[in-house]
Short mmCIF file of C-alpha atoms in Angstrom, two decimals:
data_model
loop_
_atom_site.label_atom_id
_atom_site.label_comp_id
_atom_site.label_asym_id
_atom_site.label_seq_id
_atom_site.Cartn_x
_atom_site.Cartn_y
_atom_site.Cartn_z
CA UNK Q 1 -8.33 22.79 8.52
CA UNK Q 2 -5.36 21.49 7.50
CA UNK Q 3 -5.80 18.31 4.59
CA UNK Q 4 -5.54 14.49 5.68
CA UNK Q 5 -2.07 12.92 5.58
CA UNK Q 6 -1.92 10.92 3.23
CA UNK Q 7 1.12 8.36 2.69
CA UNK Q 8 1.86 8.84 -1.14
CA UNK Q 9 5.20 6.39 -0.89
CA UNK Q 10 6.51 4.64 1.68
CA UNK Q 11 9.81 6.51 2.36
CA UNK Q 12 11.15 9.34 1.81
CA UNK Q 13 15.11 9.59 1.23
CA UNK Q 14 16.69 13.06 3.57
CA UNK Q 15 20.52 13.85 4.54
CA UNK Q 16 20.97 14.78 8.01
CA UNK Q 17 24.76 14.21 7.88
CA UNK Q 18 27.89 14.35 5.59
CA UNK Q 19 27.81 11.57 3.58
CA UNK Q 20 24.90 9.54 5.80
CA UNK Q 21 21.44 9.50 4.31
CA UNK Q 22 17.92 8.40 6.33
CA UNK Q 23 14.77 7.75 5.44
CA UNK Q 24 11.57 9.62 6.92
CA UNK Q 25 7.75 8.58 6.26
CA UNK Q 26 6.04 10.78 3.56
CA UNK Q 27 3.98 12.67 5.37
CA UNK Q 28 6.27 13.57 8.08
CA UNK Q 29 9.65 14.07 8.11
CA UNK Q 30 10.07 14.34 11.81
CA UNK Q 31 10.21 10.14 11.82
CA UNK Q 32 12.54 8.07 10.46
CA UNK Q 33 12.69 4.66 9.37
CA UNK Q 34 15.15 2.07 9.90
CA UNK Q 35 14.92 -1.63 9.04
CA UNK Q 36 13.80 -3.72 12.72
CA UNK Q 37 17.03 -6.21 12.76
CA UNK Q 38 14.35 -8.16 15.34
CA UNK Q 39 12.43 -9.03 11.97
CA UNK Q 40 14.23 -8.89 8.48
CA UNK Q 41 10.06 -8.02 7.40
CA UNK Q 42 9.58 -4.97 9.83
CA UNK Q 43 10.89 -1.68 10.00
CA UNK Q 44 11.17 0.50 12.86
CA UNK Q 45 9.51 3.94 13.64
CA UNK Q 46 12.02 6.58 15.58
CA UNK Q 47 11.89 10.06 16.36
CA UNK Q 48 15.73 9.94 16.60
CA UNK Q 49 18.12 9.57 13.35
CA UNK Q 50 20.27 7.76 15.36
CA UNK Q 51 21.68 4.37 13.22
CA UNK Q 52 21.43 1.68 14.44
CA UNK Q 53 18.14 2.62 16.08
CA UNK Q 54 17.58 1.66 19.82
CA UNK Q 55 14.43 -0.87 19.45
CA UNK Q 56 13.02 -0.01 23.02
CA UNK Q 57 12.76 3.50 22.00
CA UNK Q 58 11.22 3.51 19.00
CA UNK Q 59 7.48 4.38 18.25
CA UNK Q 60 7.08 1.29 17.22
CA UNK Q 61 7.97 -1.80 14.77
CA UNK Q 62 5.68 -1.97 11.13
CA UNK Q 63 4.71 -5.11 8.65
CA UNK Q 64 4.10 -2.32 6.05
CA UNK Q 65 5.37 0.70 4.63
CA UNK Q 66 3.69 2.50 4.42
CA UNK Q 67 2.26 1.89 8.12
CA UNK Q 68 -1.07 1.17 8.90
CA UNK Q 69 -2.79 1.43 12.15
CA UNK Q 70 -3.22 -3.00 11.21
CA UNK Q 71 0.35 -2.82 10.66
CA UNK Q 72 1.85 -0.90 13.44
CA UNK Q 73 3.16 -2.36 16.60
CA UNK Q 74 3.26 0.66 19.15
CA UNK Q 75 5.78 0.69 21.54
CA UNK Q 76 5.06 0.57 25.68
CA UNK Q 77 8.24 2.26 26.55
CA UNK Q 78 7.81 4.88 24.09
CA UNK Q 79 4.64 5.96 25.03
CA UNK Q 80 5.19 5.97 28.61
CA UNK Q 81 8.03 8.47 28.04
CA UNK Q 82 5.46 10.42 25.77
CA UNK Q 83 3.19 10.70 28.73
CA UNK Q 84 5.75 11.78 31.15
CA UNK Q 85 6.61 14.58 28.52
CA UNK Q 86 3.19 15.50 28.04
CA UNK Q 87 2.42 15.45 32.06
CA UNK Q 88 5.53 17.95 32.39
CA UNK Q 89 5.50 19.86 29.40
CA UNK Q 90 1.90 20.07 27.79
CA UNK Q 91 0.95 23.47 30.43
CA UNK Q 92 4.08 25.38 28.38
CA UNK Q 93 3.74 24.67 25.34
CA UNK Q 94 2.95 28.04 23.31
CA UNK Q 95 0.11 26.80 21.66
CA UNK Q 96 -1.21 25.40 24.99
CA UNK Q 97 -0.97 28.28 26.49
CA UNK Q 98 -3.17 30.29 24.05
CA UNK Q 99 -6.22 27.51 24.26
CA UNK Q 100 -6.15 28.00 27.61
CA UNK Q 101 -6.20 32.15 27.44
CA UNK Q 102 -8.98 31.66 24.96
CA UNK Q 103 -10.91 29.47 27.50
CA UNK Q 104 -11.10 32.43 29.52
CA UNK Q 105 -11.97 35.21 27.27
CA UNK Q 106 -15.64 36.34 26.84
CA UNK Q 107 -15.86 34.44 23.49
CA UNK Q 108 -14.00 31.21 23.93
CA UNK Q 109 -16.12 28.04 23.11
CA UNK Q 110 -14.00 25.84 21.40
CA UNK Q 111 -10.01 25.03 20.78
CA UNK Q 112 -8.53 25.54 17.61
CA UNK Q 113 -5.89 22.83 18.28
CA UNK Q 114 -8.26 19.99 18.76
CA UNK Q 115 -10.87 19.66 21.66
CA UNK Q 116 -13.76 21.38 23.44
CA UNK Q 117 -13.78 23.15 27.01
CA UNK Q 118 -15.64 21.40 29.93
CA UNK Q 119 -16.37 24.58 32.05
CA UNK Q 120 -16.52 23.25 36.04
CA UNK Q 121 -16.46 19.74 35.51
CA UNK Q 122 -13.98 16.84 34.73
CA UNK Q 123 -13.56 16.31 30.74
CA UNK Q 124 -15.01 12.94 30.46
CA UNK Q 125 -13.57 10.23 27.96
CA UNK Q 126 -15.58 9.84 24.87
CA UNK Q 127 -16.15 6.92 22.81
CA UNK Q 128 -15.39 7.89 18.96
CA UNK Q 129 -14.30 6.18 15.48
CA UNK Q 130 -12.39 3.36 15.23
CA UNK Q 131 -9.68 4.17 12.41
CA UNK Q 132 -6.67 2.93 15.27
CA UNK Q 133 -7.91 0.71 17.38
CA UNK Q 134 -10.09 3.29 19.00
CA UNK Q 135 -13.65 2.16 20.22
CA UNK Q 136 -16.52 2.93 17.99
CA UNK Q 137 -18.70 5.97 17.66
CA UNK Q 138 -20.50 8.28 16.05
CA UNK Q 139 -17.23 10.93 15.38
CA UNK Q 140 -16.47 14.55 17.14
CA UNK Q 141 -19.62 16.28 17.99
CA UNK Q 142 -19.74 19.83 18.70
CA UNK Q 143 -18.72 21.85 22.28
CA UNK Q 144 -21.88 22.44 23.84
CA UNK Q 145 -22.34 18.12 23.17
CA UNK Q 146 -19.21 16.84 25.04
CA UNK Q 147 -19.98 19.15 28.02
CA UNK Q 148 -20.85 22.72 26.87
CA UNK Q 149 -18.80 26.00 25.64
CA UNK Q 150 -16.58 27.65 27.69
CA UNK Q 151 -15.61 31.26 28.14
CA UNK Q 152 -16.85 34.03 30.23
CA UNK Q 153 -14.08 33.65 33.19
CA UNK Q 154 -15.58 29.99 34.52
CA UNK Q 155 -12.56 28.12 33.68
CA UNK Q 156 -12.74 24.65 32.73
CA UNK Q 157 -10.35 21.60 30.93
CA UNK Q 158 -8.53 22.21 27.65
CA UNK Q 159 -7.50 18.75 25.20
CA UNK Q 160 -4.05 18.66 24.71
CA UNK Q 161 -4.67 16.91 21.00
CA UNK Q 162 -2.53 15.58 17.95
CA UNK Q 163 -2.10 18.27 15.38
CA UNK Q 164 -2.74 15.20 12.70
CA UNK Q 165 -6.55 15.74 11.83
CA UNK Q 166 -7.25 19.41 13.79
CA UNK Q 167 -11.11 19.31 14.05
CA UNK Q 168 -13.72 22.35 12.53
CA UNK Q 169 -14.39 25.33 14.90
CA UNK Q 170 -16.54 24.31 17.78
CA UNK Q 171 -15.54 20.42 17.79
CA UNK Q 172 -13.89 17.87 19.43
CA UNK Q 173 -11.11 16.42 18.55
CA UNK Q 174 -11.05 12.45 17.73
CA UNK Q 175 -10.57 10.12 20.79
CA UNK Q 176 -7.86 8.50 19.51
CA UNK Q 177 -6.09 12.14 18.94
CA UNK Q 178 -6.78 13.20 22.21
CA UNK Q 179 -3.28 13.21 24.75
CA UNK Q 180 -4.85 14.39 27.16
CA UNK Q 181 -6.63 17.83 29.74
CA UNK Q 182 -5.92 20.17 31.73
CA UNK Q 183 -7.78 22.51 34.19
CA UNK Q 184 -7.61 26.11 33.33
CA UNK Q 185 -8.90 28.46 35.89
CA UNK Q 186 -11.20 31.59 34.90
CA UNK Q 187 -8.05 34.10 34.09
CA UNK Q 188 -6.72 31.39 32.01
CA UNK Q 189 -4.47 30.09 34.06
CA UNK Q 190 -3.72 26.48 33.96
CA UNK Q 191 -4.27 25.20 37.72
CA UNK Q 192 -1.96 24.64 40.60
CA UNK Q 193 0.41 25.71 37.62
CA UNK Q 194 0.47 22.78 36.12
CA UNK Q 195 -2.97 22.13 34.97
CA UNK Q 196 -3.01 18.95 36.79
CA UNK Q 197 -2.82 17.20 33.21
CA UNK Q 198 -5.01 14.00 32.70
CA UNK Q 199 -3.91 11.23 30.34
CA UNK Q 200 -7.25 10.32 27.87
CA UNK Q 201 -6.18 6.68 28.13
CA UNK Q 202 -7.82 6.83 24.00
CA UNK Q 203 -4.86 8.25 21.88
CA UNK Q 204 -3.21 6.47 19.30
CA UNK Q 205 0.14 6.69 17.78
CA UNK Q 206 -0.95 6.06 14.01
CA UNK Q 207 -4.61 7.04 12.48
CA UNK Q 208 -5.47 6.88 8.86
CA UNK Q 209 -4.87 10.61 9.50
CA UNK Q 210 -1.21 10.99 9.76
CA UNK Q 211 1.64 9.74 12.52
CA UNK Q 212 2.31 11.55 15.93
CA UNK Q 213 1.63 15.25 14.93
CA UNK Q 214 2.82 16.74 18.43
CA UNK Q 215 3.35 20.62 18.36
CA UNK Q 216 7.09 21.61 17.65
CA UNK Q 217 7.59 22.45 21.42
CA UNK Q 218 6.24 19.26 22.91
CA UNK Q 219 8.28 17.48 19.67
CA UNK Q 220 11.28 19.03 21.36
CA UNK Q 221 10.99 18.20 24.38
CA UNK Q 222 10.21 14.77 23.92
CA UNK Q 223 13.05 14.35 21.49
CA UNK Q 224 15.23 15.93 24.61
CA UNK Q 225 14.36 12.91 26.78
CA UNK Q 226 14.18 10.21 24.05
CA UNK Q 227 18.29 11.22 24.09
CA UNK Q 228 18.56 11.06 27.12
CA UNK Q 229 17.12 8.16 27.39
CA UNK Q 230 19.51 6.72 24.48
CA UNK Q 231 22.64 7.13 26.24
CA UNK Q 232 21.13 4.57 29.38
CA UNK Q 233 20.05 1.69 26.77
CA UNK Q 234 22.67 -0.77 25.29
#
């Protein structure tokens, strides 16, 4: 299990260009941080190094550096395009892919990247820890308690979860580090092709465990439309 992120200083100084330097969280460098010109107090989130920073696509706007889930200000925008991404792009992502192949081998019964299997039935929201704004709870509990183990060729749902705070073998991942599910049929294959992917409604962008840990693929691909998306705003 990999160990909690923890924010030793607020920034972290890295040169992406001649002569241009950024700042990234400790923690992760995959985020930068640029001061929010709305508020000469706040500072902006981004998954783009892009200066000056487009506001409506940022993560979101902090009081604090380093962030706290108190502090943080998540973005609407943003995480409606990371649900689009996820929706589209979750069923190919490599590591994904292998959860769901797991599900269907004769000893699958639980996912290494953060959730449990569901086998026949619809992955139902739990209610978990607070640590984001989540509701409260008792914490992860083990497969065969949020809806049994899977394996054996049934099929079932898959979590799609933030690689922040991976859970132990055999448990669930947080609520509020869940994305999202997706149906995998007995040969492991996600259904309809897609995996009909379900959004958790729980997740949140910033725990006490770390900032938006998404896989390098789905980090990709969400950068992808986050530029795209750059070149329509003013």
């Amino acid at each position: 299990m990999l160990a909690r992120i923890t924010f030793r200083a607020s920034l972290r100084p890295r040169r992406i260009l001649k002569g241009r330097y950024v700042s990234t969280l400790e923690g992760n460098p995959h985020i930068y941080v640029f001061p929010d010109e709305r508020s000469l107090s706040n500072h902006l989130l981004t998954l783009l190094p892009s200066s000056p920073p487009k506001p409506a696509l940022a993560i979101g706007s902090t009081s604090k550096l380093p962030p706290t889930p108190d502090s943080l200000s998540e973005n609407p925008k943003f995480l409606s395009i990371l649900r689009s991404v996820l929706a589209q792009y979750a069923h190919k992502d490599p590591y994904v892919i292998s959860q769901a192949q797991a599900l269907a081998s004769s000893s699958g019964s639980s996912l290494g990247s953060g959730g449990a299997f569901f086998p026949q039935q619809k992955a139902k929201r739990r209610t978990g820890h607070g640590g984001a704004g989540g509701t409260g709870g008792d914490g992860a509990g083990g497969a065969s308690a949020q809806g049994g183990a899977g394996g054996g060729g049934r099929g079932g749902y898959i979590h799609v979860s933030d690689q922040r705070n991976p859970p132990d073998y055999g448990r669930i991942a947080w609520p509020e580090d869940i994305f999202g599910s997706l149906e995998v049929d007995g040969k492991g294959n996600f259904v309809d092709g897609t995996g009909n992917y379900q959004d958790s409604g729980s997740y949140r962008v910033l725990t006490r465990d770390g900032c938006l840990g998404l896989s390098p693929f789905l980090r990709d691909r969400l950068k992808e439309r986050l530029r795209d998306e750059e070149d329509k705003v003013q």
